[in-house]
Amino acid sequence: MAFMNTSAPNGQRWADYCREEAPVSVSRRLQGRWAECIAWASYFELTNDWSRMPEYQPHGPVGGVIEALKGATMGMDRKWAEEVQAAALNLEDGCRKEAERGRELPIIKRRLR
């Protein structure tokens, strides 16, 4: 969950920024702060050799965010929590696919350099 301790674009730690908003899935698409965090973690994964960074082992930056997301959905309706988690995985996959196509990543509208 090391990525959650890095800074969001507004300067807050991702953990604090995401804590202020419950995870939301609309039509099986992750929305809001958690979606922004997944997209930025995907960008980080795609632009850094995180496999050499012990703090991101064993799940990687996005995997750590998804673990934090699972924690944020504990105690909530199981079906809803599973939908939110599936939406997070779909967003991660969507970020990778858009990067492979040379397009902007969803949510953050940023291309890889």
mmCIF file with all atom_site columns, C-alpha atoms in Angstrom:
data_model
loop_
_atom_site.group_PDB
_atom_site.id
_atom_site.type_symbol
_atom_site.label_atom_id
_atom_site.label_alt_id
_atom_site.label_comp_id
_atom_site.label_asym_id
_atom_site.label_entity_id
_atom_site.label_seq_id
_atom_site.pdbx_PDB_ins_code
_atom_site.Cartn_x
_atom_site.Cartn_y
_atom_site.Cartn_z
_atom_site.occupancy
_atom_site.B_iso_or_equiv
_atom_site.pdbx_formal_charge
_atom_site.auth_seq_id
_atom_site.auth_comp_id
_atom_site.auth_asym_id
_atom_site.auth_atom_id
_atom_site.pdbx_PDB_model_num
ATOM 1   C CA . MET A 1 1   ? 0.000   0.000  0.000   1.00 0.00 ? 1   MET A CA 1
ATOM 2   C CA . ALA A 1 2   ? 3.017   2.260  -0.430  1.00 0.00 ? 2   ALA A CA 1
ATOM 3   C CA . PHE A 1 3   ? 1.376   4.291  -3.194  1.00 0.00 ? 3   PHE A CA 1
ATOM 4   C CA . MET A 1 4   ? -1.293  5.408  -0.704  1.00 0.00 ? 4   MET A CA 1
ATOM 5   C CA . ASN A 1 5   ? 1.482   7.239  1.192   1.00 0.00 ? 5   ASN A CA 1
ATOM 6   C CA . THR A 1 6   ? 2.591   9.250  -1.838  1.00 0.00 ? 6   THR A CA 1
ATOM 7   C CA . SER A 1 7   ? 1.166   12.662 -2.723  1.00 0.00 ? 7   SER A CA 1
ATOM 8   C CA . ALA A 1 8   ? -1.978  13.185 -4.760  1.00 0.00 ? 8   ALA A CA 1
ATOM 9   C CA . PRO A 1 9   ? -1.964  16.135 -7.201  1.00 0.00 ? 9   PRO A CA 1
ATOM 10  C CA . ASN A 1 10  ? -3.494  18.357 -4.480  1.00 0.00 ? 10  ASN A CA 1
ATOM 11  C CA . GLY A 1 11  ? -0.569  17.618 -2.116  1.00 0.00 ? 11  GLY A CA 1
ATOM 12  C CA . GLN A 1 12  ? -2.477  15.353 0.290   1.00 0.00 ? 12  GLN A CA 1
ATOM 13  C CA . ARG A 1 13  ? -1.402  11.771 0.844   1.00 0.00 ? 13  ARG A CA 1
ATOM 14  C CA . TRP A 1 14  ? -3.561  9.491  -1.300  1.00 0.00 ? 14  TRP A CA 1
ATOM 15  C CA . ALA A 1 15  ? -4.673  7.676  1.868   1.00 0.00 ? 15  ALA A CA 1
ATOM 16  C CA . ASP A 1 16  ? -6.063  10.910 3.331   1.00 0.00 ? 16  ASP A CA 1
ATOM 17  C CA . TYR A 1 17  ? -7.515  12.123 0.034   1.00 0.00 ? 17  TYR A CA 1
ATOM 18  C CA . CYS A 1 18  ? -9.367  8.855  -0.648  1.00 0.00 ? 18  CYS A CA 1
ATOM 19  C CA . ARG A 1 19  ? -10.526 8.464  2.966   1.00 0.00 ? 19  ARG A CA 1
ATOM 20  C CA . GLU A 1 20  ? -12.650 11.594 2.526   1.00 0.00 ? 20  GLU A CA 1
ATOM 21  C CA . GLU A 1 21  ? -14.870 9.876  -0.060  1.00 0.00 ? 21  GLU A CA 1
ATOM 22  C CA . ALA A 1 22  ? -16.438 6.420  -0.076  1.00 0.00 ? 22  ALA A CA 1
ATOM 23  C CA . PRO A 1 23  ? -15.602 4.315  -3.133  1.00 0.00 ? 23  PRO A CA 1
ATOM 24  C CA . VAL A 1 24  ? -18.301 4.664  -5.811  1.00 0.00 ? 24  VAL A CA 1
ATOM 25  C CA . SER A 1 25  ? -19.112 2.484  -8.796  1.00 0.00 ? 25  SER A CA 1
ATOM 26  C CA . VAL A 1 26  ? -21.604 3.720  -11.389 1.00 0.00 ? 26  VAL A CA 1
ATOM 27  C CA . SER A 1 27  ? -22.556 1.250  -14.105 1.00 0.00 ? 27  SER A CA 1
ATOM 28  C CA . ARG A 1 28  ? -19.552 -0.877 -13.066 1.00 0.00 ? 28  ARG A CA 1
ATOM 29  C CA . ARG A 1 29  ? -17.154 2.045  -13.499 1.00 0.00 ? 29  ARG A CA 1
ATOM 30  C CA . LEU A 1 30  ? -15.170 3.332  -10.557 1.00 0.00 ? 30  LEU A CA 1
ATOM 31  C CA . GLN A 1 31  ? -15.727 7.039  -9.952  1.00 0.00 ? 31  GLN A CA 1
ATOM 32  C CA . GLY A 1 32  ? -14.287 9.815  -7.817  1.00 0.00 ? 32  GLY A CA 1
ATOM 33  C CA . ARG A 1 33  ? -11.131 9.940  -5.746  1.00 0.00 ? 33  ARG A CA 1
ATOM 34  C CA . TRP A 1 34  ? -10.537 6.201  -5.710  1.00 0.00 ? 34  TRP A CA 1
ATOM 35  C CA . ALA A 1 35  ? -10.711 6.130  -9.520  1.00 0.00 ? 35  ALA A CA 1
ATOM 36  C CA . GLU A 1 36  ? -8.257  9.009  -9.689  1.00 0.00 ? 36  GLU A CA 1
ATOM 37  C CA . CYS A 1 37  ? -5.903  7.140  -7.350  1.00 0.00 ? 37  CYS A CA 1
ATOM 38  C CA . ILE A 1 38  ? -6.086  3.921  -9.410  1.00 0.00 ? 38  ILE A CA 1
ATOM 39  C CA . ALA A 1 39  ? -5.399  5.887  -12.607 1.00 0.00 ? 39  ALA A CA 1
ATOM 40  C CA . TRP A 1 40  ? -2.371  7.672  -11.111 1.00 0.00 ? 40  TRP A CA 1
ATOM 41  C CA . ALA A 1 41  ? -1.071  4.401  -9.639  1.00 0.00 ? 41  ALA A CA 1
ATOM 42  C CA . SER A 1 42  ? -1.428  2.852  -13.107 1.00 0.00 ? 42  SER A CA 1
ATOM 43  C CA . TYR A 1 43  ? 0.500   5.771  -14.593 1.00 0.00 ? 43  TYR A CA 1
ATOM 44  C CA . PHE A 1 44  ? 3.219   5.259  -11.984 1.00 0.00 ? 44  PHE A CA 1
ATOM 45  C CA . GLU A 1 45  ? 3.401   1.528  -12.758 1.00 0.00 ? 45  GLU A CA 1
ATOM 46  C CA . LEU A 1 46  ? 3.649   2.177  -16.482 1.00 0.00 ? 46  LEU A CA 1
ATOM 47  C CA . THR A 1 47  ? 6.360   4.844  -16.186 1.00 0.00 ? 47  THR A CA 1
ATOM 48  C CA . ASN A 1 48  ? 8.593   3.356  -13.481 1.00 0.00 ? 48  ASN A CA 1
ATOM 49  C CA . ASP A 1 49  ? 10.423  0.090  -12.907 1.00 0.00 ? 49  ASP A CA 1
ATOM 50  C CA . TRP A 1 50  ? 8.499   -0.533 -9.698  1.00 0.00 ? 50  TRP A CA 1
ATOM 51  C CA . SER A 1 51  ? 9.592   -4.192 -9.648  1.00 0.00 ? 51  SER A CA 1
ATOM 52  C CA . ARG A 1 52  ? 12.930  -2.904 -8.300  1.00 0.00 ? 52  ARG A CA 1
ATOM 53  C CA . MET A 1 53  ? 11.221  -0.936 -5.528  1.00 0.00 ? 53  MET A CA 1
ATOM 54  C CA . PRO A 1 54  ? 10.785  -3.137 -2.451  1.00 0.00 ? 54  PRO A CA 1
ATOM 55  C CA . GLU A 1 55  ? 8.032   -0.946 -1.005  1.00 0.00 ? 55  GLU A CA 1
ATOM 56  C CA . TYR A 1 56  ? 5.742   -1.979 -3.879  1.00 0.00 ? 56  TYR A CA 1
ATOM 57  C CA . GLN A 1 57  ? 6.225   -5.718 -3.485  1.00 0.00 ? 57  GLN A CA 1
ATOM 58  C CA . PRO A 1 58  ? 4.477   -8.089 -3.936  1.00 0.00 ? 58  PRO A CA 1
ATOM 59  C CA . HIS A 1 59  ? 1.341   -6.486 -5.452  1.00 0.00 ? 59  HIS A CA 1
ATOM 60  C CA . GLY A 1 60  ? 2.657   -3.394 -7.203  1.00 0.00 ? 60  GLY A CA 1
ATOM 61  C CA . PRO A 1 61  ? 1.372   0.169  -6.868  1.00 0.00 ? 61  PRO A CA 1
ATOM 62  C CA . VAL A 1 62  ? -2.126  -0.525 -8.205  1.00 0.00 ? 62  VAL A CA 1
ATOM 63  C CA . GLY A 1 63  ? -2.376  -3.760 -6.244  1.00 0.00 ? 63  GLY A CA 1
ATOM 64  C CA . GLY A 1 64  ? -1.629  -1.814 -3.074  1.00 0.00 ? 64  GLY A CA 1
ATOM 65  C CA . VAL A 1 65  ? -4.347  0.723  -3.892  1.00 0.00 ? 65  VAL A CA 1
ATOM 66  C CA . ILE A 1 66  ? -6.812  -2.094 -4.529  1.00 0.00 ? 66  ILE A CA 1
ATOM 67  C CA . GLU A 1 67  ? -5.879  -3.620 -1.158  1.00 0.00 ? 67  GLU A CA 1
ATOM 68  C CA . ALA A 1 68  ? -6.607  -0.237 0.469   1.00 0.00 ? 68  ALA A CA 1
ATOM 69  C CA . LEU A 1 69  ? -9.885  -0.069 -1.450  1.00 0.00 ? 69  LEU A CA 1
ATOM 70  C CA . LYS A 1 70  ? -10.836 -3.498 -0.115  1.00 0.00 ? 70  LYS A CA 1
ATOM 71  C CA . GLY A 1 71  ? -10.166 -2.191 3.379   1.00 0.00 ? 71  GLY A CA 1
ATOM 72  C CA . ALA A 1 72  ? -12.370 0.837  2.711   1.00 0.00 ? 72  ALA A CA 1
ATOM 73  C CA . THR A 1 73  ? -15.257 -1.416 1.667   1.00 0.00 ? 73  THR A CA 1
ATOM 74  C CA . MET A 1 74  ? -15.020 -3.798 4.651   1.00 0.00 ? 74  MET A CA 1
ATOM 75  C CA . GLY A 1 75  ? -18.201 -3.908 6.663   1.00 0.00 ? 75  GLY A CA 1
ATOM 76  C CA . MET A 1 76  ? -20.277 -2.688 3.736   1.00 0.00 ? 76  MET A CA 1
ATOM 77  C CA . ASP A 1 77  ? -22.705 -4.661 1.601   1.00 0.00 ? 77  ASP A CA 1
ATOM 78  C CA . ARG A 1 78  ? -20.695 -7.548 0.129   1.00 0.00 ? 78  ARG A CA 1
ATOM 79  C CA . LYS A 1 79  ? -22.243 -7.350 -3.340  1.00 0.00 ? 79  LYS A CA 1
ATOM 80  C CA . TRP A 1 80  ? -21.573 -3.613 -3.532  1.00 0.00 ? 80  TRP A CA 1
ATOM 81  C CA . ALA A 1 81  ? -17.992 -4.062 -2.287  1.00 0.00 ? 81  ALA A CA 1
ATOM 82  C CA . GLU A 1 82  ? -17.343 -6.729 -4.916  1.00 0.00 ? 82  GLU A CA 1
ATOM 83  C CA . GLU A 1 83  ? -18.742 -4.447 -7.630  1.00 0.00 ? 83  GLU A CA 1
ATOM 84  C CA . VAL A 1 84  ? -16.467 -1.598 -6.533  1.00 0.00 ? 84  VAL A CA 1
ATOM 85  C CA . GLN A 1 85  ? -13.438 -3.894 -6.481  1.00 0.00 ? 85  GLN A CA 1
ATOM 86  C CA . ALA A 1 86  ? -14.290 -5.275 -9.941  1.00 0.00 ? 86  ALA A CA 1
ATOM 87  C CA . ALA A 1 87  ? -14.671 -1.707 -11.221 1.00 0.00 ? 87  ALA A CA 1
ATOM 88  C CA . ALA A 1 88  ? -11.199 -0.899 -9.860  1.00 0.00 ? 88  ALA A CA 1
ATOM 89  C CA . LEU A 1 89  ? -9.690  -3.863 -11.708 1.00 0.00 ? 89  LEU A CA 1
ATOM 90  C CA . ASN A 1 90  ? -11.521 -2.829 -14.886 1.00 0.00 ? 90  ASN A CA 1
ATOM 91  C CA . LEU A 1 91  ? -10.080 0.677  -14.580 1.00 0.00 ? 91  LEU A CA 1
ATOM 92  C CA . GLU A 1 92  ? -6.576  -0.695 -14.123 1.00 0.00 ? 92  GLU A CA 1
ATOM 93  C CA . ASP A 1 93  ? -7.046  -2.835 -17.236 1.00 0.00 ? 93  ASP A CA 1
ATOM 94  C CA . GLY A 1 94  ? -8.476  0.139  -19.140 1.00 0.00 ? 94  GLY A CA 1
ATOM 95  C CA . CYS A 1 95  ? -5.467  2.276  -18.213 1.00 0.00 ? 95  CYS A CA 1
ATOM 96  C CA . ARG A 1 96  ? -3.082  -0.360 -19.544 1.00 0.00 ? 96  ARG A CA 1
ATOM 97  C CA . LYS A 1 97  ? -5.022  -0.771 -22.782 1.00 0.00 ? 97  LYS A CA 1
ATOM 98  C CA . GLU A 1 98  ? -5.186  2.963  -23.441 1.00 0.00 ? 98  GLU A CA 1
ATOM 99  C CA . ALA A 1 99  ? -1.451  3.296  -22.732 1.00 0.00 ? 99  ALA A CA 1
ATOM 100 C CA . GLU A 1 100 ? -0.689  0.484  -25.198 1.00 0.00 ? 100 GLU A CA 1
ATOM 101 C CA . ARG A 1 101 ? -2.699  2.377  -27.827 1.00 0.00 ? 101 ARG A CA 1
ATOM 102 C CA . GLY A 1 102 ? -0.827  5.603  -27.119 1.00 0.00 ? 102 GLY A CA 1
ATOM 103 C CA . ARG A 1 103 ? -3.959  7.267  -25.754 1.00 0.00 ? 103 ARG A CA 1
ATOM 104 C CA . GLU A 1 104 ? -4.647  9.238  -22.595 1.00 0.00 ? 104 GLU A CA 1
ATOM 105 C CA . LEU A 1 105 ? -5.282  7.215  -19.479 1.00 0.00 ? 105 LEU A CA 1
ATOM 106 C CA . PRO A 1 106 ? -8.880  7.396  -18.278 1.00 0.00 ? 106 PRO A CA 1
ATOM 107 C CA . ILE A 1 107 ? -9.757  9.798  -15.471 1.00 0.00 ? 107 ILE A CA 1
ATOM 108 C CA . ILE A 1 108 ? -6.417  11.642 -15.401 1.00 0.00 ? 108 ILE A CA 1
ATOM 109 C CA . LYS A 1 109 ? -6.222  12.389 -19.148 1.00 0.00 ? 109 LYS A CA 1
ATOM 110 C CA . ARG A 1 110 ? -2.463  11.842 -19.226 1.00 0.00 ? 110 ARG A CA 1
ATOM 111 C CA . ARG A 1 111 ? -0.415  10.050 -21.897 1.00 0.00 ? 111 ARG A CA 1
ATOM 112 C CA . LEU A 1 112 ? 2.740   8.130  -21.150 1.00 0.00 ? 112 LEU A CA 1
ATOM 113 C CA . ARG A 1 113 ? 5.914   9.975  -22.067 1.00 0.00 ? 113 ARG A CA 1
#
